[in-house]
CSV table of C-alpha atoms and ligand atoms in Angstrom, one decimal:
chain,number,residue,atom,x,y,z
A,1,MET,CA,0.3,-0.1,-0.1
A,2,THR,CA,1.8,3.2,-1.5
A,3,ILE,CA,1.1,6.0,1.5
A,4,ALA,CA,1.9,9.5,1.2
A,5,LEU,CA,2.2,13.1,3.2
A,6,TYR,CA,1.6,16.0,1.9
A,7,PRO,CA,3.1,18.4,5.2
A,8,GLY,CA,2.1,22.1,5.3
A,9,SER,CA,0.9,25.4,7.6
A,10,PHE,CA,-2.1,25.6,5.4
A,11,ASP,CA,-2.3,29.0,6.9
A,12,PRO,CA,-5.6,28.5,5.8
A,13,VAL,CA,-5.6,25.6,2.9
A,14,THR,CA,-6.3,27.7,-0.9
A,15,ASN,CA,-7.8,26.1,-4.2
A,16,GLY,CA,-4.1,25.3,-4.3
A,17,HIS,CA,-3.3,23.3,-1.7
A,18,LEU,CA,-6.9,20.8,-2.3
A,19,ASP,CA,-5.9,21.1,-5.9
A,20,VAL,CA,-2.7,18.8,-5.2
A,21,ALA,CA,-4.1,17.2,-2.4
A,22,ARG,CA,-6.6,16.0,-4.6
A,23,ARG,CA,-4.0,15.1,-7.8
A,24,ALA,CA,-2.5,12.7,-4.5
A,25,SER,CA,-5.5,11.1,-3.3
A,26,LYS,CA,-5.6,9.7,-6.9
A,27,LEU,CA,-1.7,8.4,-7.1
A,28,PHE,CA,-1.4,6.9,-3.1
A,29,CYS,CA,-3.6,4.7,-1.4
A,30,LYS,CA,-3.3,6.5,1.1
A,31,VAL,CA,-3.1,10.5,2.0
A,32,TYR,CA,-1.5,12.2,5.0
A,33,ILE,CA,-2.5,16.2,5.3
A,34,GLY,CA,0.3,17.1,8.1
A,35,VAL,CA,-0.3,20.5,9.4
A,36,TYR,CA,3.0,21.2,11.3
A,37,ALA,CA,2.1,22.8,14.6
A,38,THR,CA,5.2,25.2,15.4
A,39,PRO,CA,6.7,26.5,11.6
A,40,ASN,CA,8.3,29.4,12.2
A,41,LYS,CA,5.8,31.9,10.7
A,42,GLN,CA,3.0,33.9,12.3
A,43,LEU,CA,-0.2,32.3,12.1
A,44,LEU,CA,-3.8,33.8,12.0
A,45,PHE,CA,-5.5,30.2,12.7
A,46,SER,CA,-4.0,28.3,15.5
A,47,THR,CA,-3.5,24.4,14.1
A,48,GLU,CA,-6.9,23.5,15.7
A,49,GLU,CA,-8.7,25.8,13.3
A,50,ARG,CA,-5.7,24.5,10.2
A,51,VAL,CA,-6.7,21.0,10.5
A,52,GLU,CA,-10.8,21.8,10.9
A,53,LEU,CA,-11.1,23.9,7.5
A,54,LEU,CA,-8.6,21.3,5.1
A,55,ARG,CA,-10.9,18.2,6.8
A,56,LYS,CA,-13.9,20.9,5.7
A,57,SER,CA,-12.6,21.0,3.0
A,58,LEU,CA,-11.6,17.4,1.7
A,59,LEU,CA,-14.9,15.0,3.0
A,60,GLU,CA,-16.4,14.0,-0.7
A,61,LEU,CA,-12.2,11.7,0.2
A,62,PRO,CA,-12.2,8.9,2.4
A,63,ASN,CA,-8.0,7.6,1.8
A,64,ILE,CA,-7.4,11.2,2.8
A,65,GLU,CA,-6.9,11.9,6.3
A,66,VAL,CA,-6.3,15.6,8.0
A,67,ARG,CA,-3.1,14.9,11.1
A,68,CYS,CA,-1.1,17.8,12.3
A,69,PHE,CA,2.8,17.3,13.9
A,70,THR,CA,5.2,18.8,15.4
A,71,GLY,CA,9.1,17.9,15.5
A,72,LEU,CA,10.7,17.3,12.9
A,73,THR,CA,8.2,16.1,8.9
A,74,ALA,CA,10.0,12.9,8.1
A,75,ALA,CA,10.6,11.7,10.6
A,76,PHE,CA,6.1,12.6,11.7
A,77,ALA,CA,6.1,10.6,7.9
A,78,LYS,CA,8.1,7.0,9.4
A,79,GLU,CA,5.2,7.1,12.4
A,80,ILE,CA,2.2,7.2,9.9
A,81,GLY,CA,4.2,4.2,7.3
A,82,ALA,CA,4.8,7.0,5.1
A,83,GLN,CA,6.9,6.3,2.0
A,84,THR,CA,6.3,9.5,0.2
A,85,LEU,CA,6.3,13.0,1.0
A,86,VAL,CA,3.9,15.5,-1.7
A,87,ARG,CA,4.6,18.4,-1.6
A,88,GLY,CA,3.1,21.3,-4.6
A,89,LEU,CA,5.7,23.3,-6.8
A,90,ARG,CA,5.1,27.0,-7.7
A,91,ALA,CA,6.9,28.2,-11.1
A,92,GLY,CA,9.4,29.7,-9.7
A,93,ALA,CA,9.0,30.3,-5.9
A,94,ASP,CA,9.4,27.0,-4.9
A,95,PHE,CA,11.8,24.9,-6.1
A,96,GLU,CA,15.6,26.2,-3.9
A,97,TYR,CA,13.6,25.7,-1.1
A,98,GLU,CA,11.8,22.0,-2.2
A,99,PHE,CA,15.3,20.8,-3.8
A,100,ASP,CA,16.8,21.7,0.1
A,101,MET,CA,14.6,20.1,1.7
A,102,ALA,CA,14.7,16.8,-0.9
A,103,MET,CA,18.2,16.6,-0.4
A,104,MET,CA,18.0,17.3,3.8
A,105,ASN,CA,15.2,14.5,4.6
A,106,LYS,CA,16.5,12.8,1.9
A,107,LYS,CA,20.0,12.1,4.0
A,108,LEU,CA,18.0,11.9,7.6
A,109,TYR,CA,15.0,9.7,6.3
A,110,PRO,CA,17.3,7.9,2.8
A,111,ASP,CA,13.9,5.9,2.2
A,112,LEU,CA,11.6,8.0,1.8
A,113,GLU,CA,11.1,9.6,-1.7
A,114,MET,CA,10.0,12.9,-2.4
A,115,VAL,CA,6.9,14.1,-5.0
A,116,CYS,CA,6.6,17.3,-6.3
A,117,LEU,CA,3.9,17.7,-8.4
A,118,MET,CA,3.6,20.9,-10.1
A,119,ALA,CA,0.7,23.6,-9.6
A,120,SER,CA,-1.9,24.0,-11.8
A,121,GLN,CA,-1.9,27.5,-13.8
A,122,GLU,CA,-4.6,29.0,-13.0
A,123,TYR,CA,-2.9,29.1,-9.0
A,124,GLN,CA,0.6,29.4,-9.9
A,125,PHE,CA,0.6,33.6,-7.4
A,126,LEU,CA,-1.3,31.5,-5.2
A,127,SER,CA,-0.6,31.1,-2.1
A,128,SER,CA,-1.2,31.3,2.2
A,129,SER,CA,-0.2,34.9,3.0
A,130,LEU,CA,-0.2,36.5,0.0
A,131,LEU,CA,-4.3,35.6,0.5
A,132,LYS,CA,-4.4,36.7,3.6
A,133,GLU,CA,-2.7,40.3,2.9
A,134,ALA,CA,-5.2,41.1,0.8
A,135,ALA,CA,-8.1,39.7,3.3
A,136,ARG,CA,-6.5,42.5,5.1
A,137,LEU,CA,-7.0,45.3,3.1
A,138,GLY,CA,-10.8,44.3,2.1
A,139,GLY,CA,-10.0,42.4,-0.8
A,140,ASP,CA,-12.3,39.6,-2.4
A,141,ILE,CA,-10.7,35.9,-1.4
A,142,THR,CA,-14.1,33.8,-2.7
A,143,SER,CA,-11.9,32.7,-6.4
A,144,PHE,CA,-8.8,31.1,-4.1
A,145,VAL,CA,-10.2,29.3,-0.4
A,146,PRO,CA,-13.7,27.2,0.0
A,147,LYS,CA,-16.4,29.4,1.3
A,148,HIS,CA,-16.5,27.7,4.6
A,149,VAL,CA,-12.4,29.3,4.4
A,150,ALA,CA,-13.5,32.6,2.9
A,151,VAL,CA,-15.7,33.2,6.5
A,152,ALA,CA,-13.4,31.7,8.6
A,153,VAL,CA,-10.3,34.5,7.2
A,154,LYS,CA,-13.0,36.9,7.3
A,155,LYS,CA,-13.8,36.2,11.2
A,156,LYS,CA,-10.7,36.9,12.4
A,157,LEU,CA,-9.0,39.3,10.5
A,158,GLY,CA,-12.8,41.2,11.9
A,159,ALA,CA,-12.3,39.9,15.2
A,160,ARG,CA,-8.9,41.2,15.5
B,201,ADP,P1,5.1,25.6,4.2
B,201,ADP,O1,4.8,26.1,5.0
B,201,ADP,O2,5.4,23.7,4.3
B,201,ADP,O3,5.4,25.9,2.5
B,201,ADP,P2,2.2,25.4,3.0
B,201,ADP,O4,1.0,25.2,3.9
B,201,ADP,O5,2.2,27.4,2.4
B,201,ADP,O6,3.6,24.9,3.6
B,201,ADP,O7,2.4,24.6,1.3
B,201,ADP,C1,1.9,23.1,1.3
B,201,ADP,C2,2.4,22.5,0.4
B,201,ADP,O8,1.5,23.1,-0.8
B,201,ADP,C3,3.8,23.5,0.0
B,201,ADP,O9,4.7,21.5,-1.4
B,201,ADP,C4,3.1,24.6,-1.4
B,201,ADP,O10,4.9,24.4,-2.0
B,201,ADP,C5,2.9,23.9,-1.4
B,201,ADP,N1,1.7,24.9,-1.7
B,201,ADP,C6,1.0,26.7,-1.8
B,201,ADP,N2,0.5,26.8,-1.9
B,201,ADP,C7,0.0,25.6,-3.5
B,201,ADP,C8,-0.2,26.9,-4.9
B,201,ADP,N3,-1.2,27.4,-5.4
B,201,ADP,N4,-0.6,25.1,-5.9
B,201,ADP,C9,-0.1,23.5,-5.0
B,201,ADP,N5,0.9,23.8,-4.7
B,201,ADP,C10,0.9,24.9,-3.9
């Protein structure tokens, strides 16, 4: 059984993340989405909120399971029995970082393979950070995220 782990901060999940998750669910028997609890980033949503927003977005896919984790991504992959890490690659923005991470993971866990899915054309420009920035400035984000995520972002920013 091929098990994959798609890790990230998902603060919050976007249609770009969901596109990668859905495509990965067709390639692997089981896909864990790993929500990294303590990324080196200023977060808008708590770990529980990020997990919940993802779960609600992927209810229709029974072979996807959302979990949170701390520590090394590769160690978490080993713990859940994943042989592959899935990441999304946007043109320009992601390659160097992903390449370095793949090299590091290969040193630490030689058996773990990394599969990068090219971001679909319509989501190339989409990132959680840009989305939050646009929302903060009053932009309409409804075409970039599922409806419940847009509502959660608005609520969170309104509450500040
Ligand atoms: P991280 O903090 O690990 O970069 P992110 O939540 O920003 O976590 O992204 C998780 C993964 O999803 C990364 O591999 C990232 O490159 C990928 N990703 C982010 N946005 C998109 C997008 N619009 N299309 C495809 N992949 C994406």
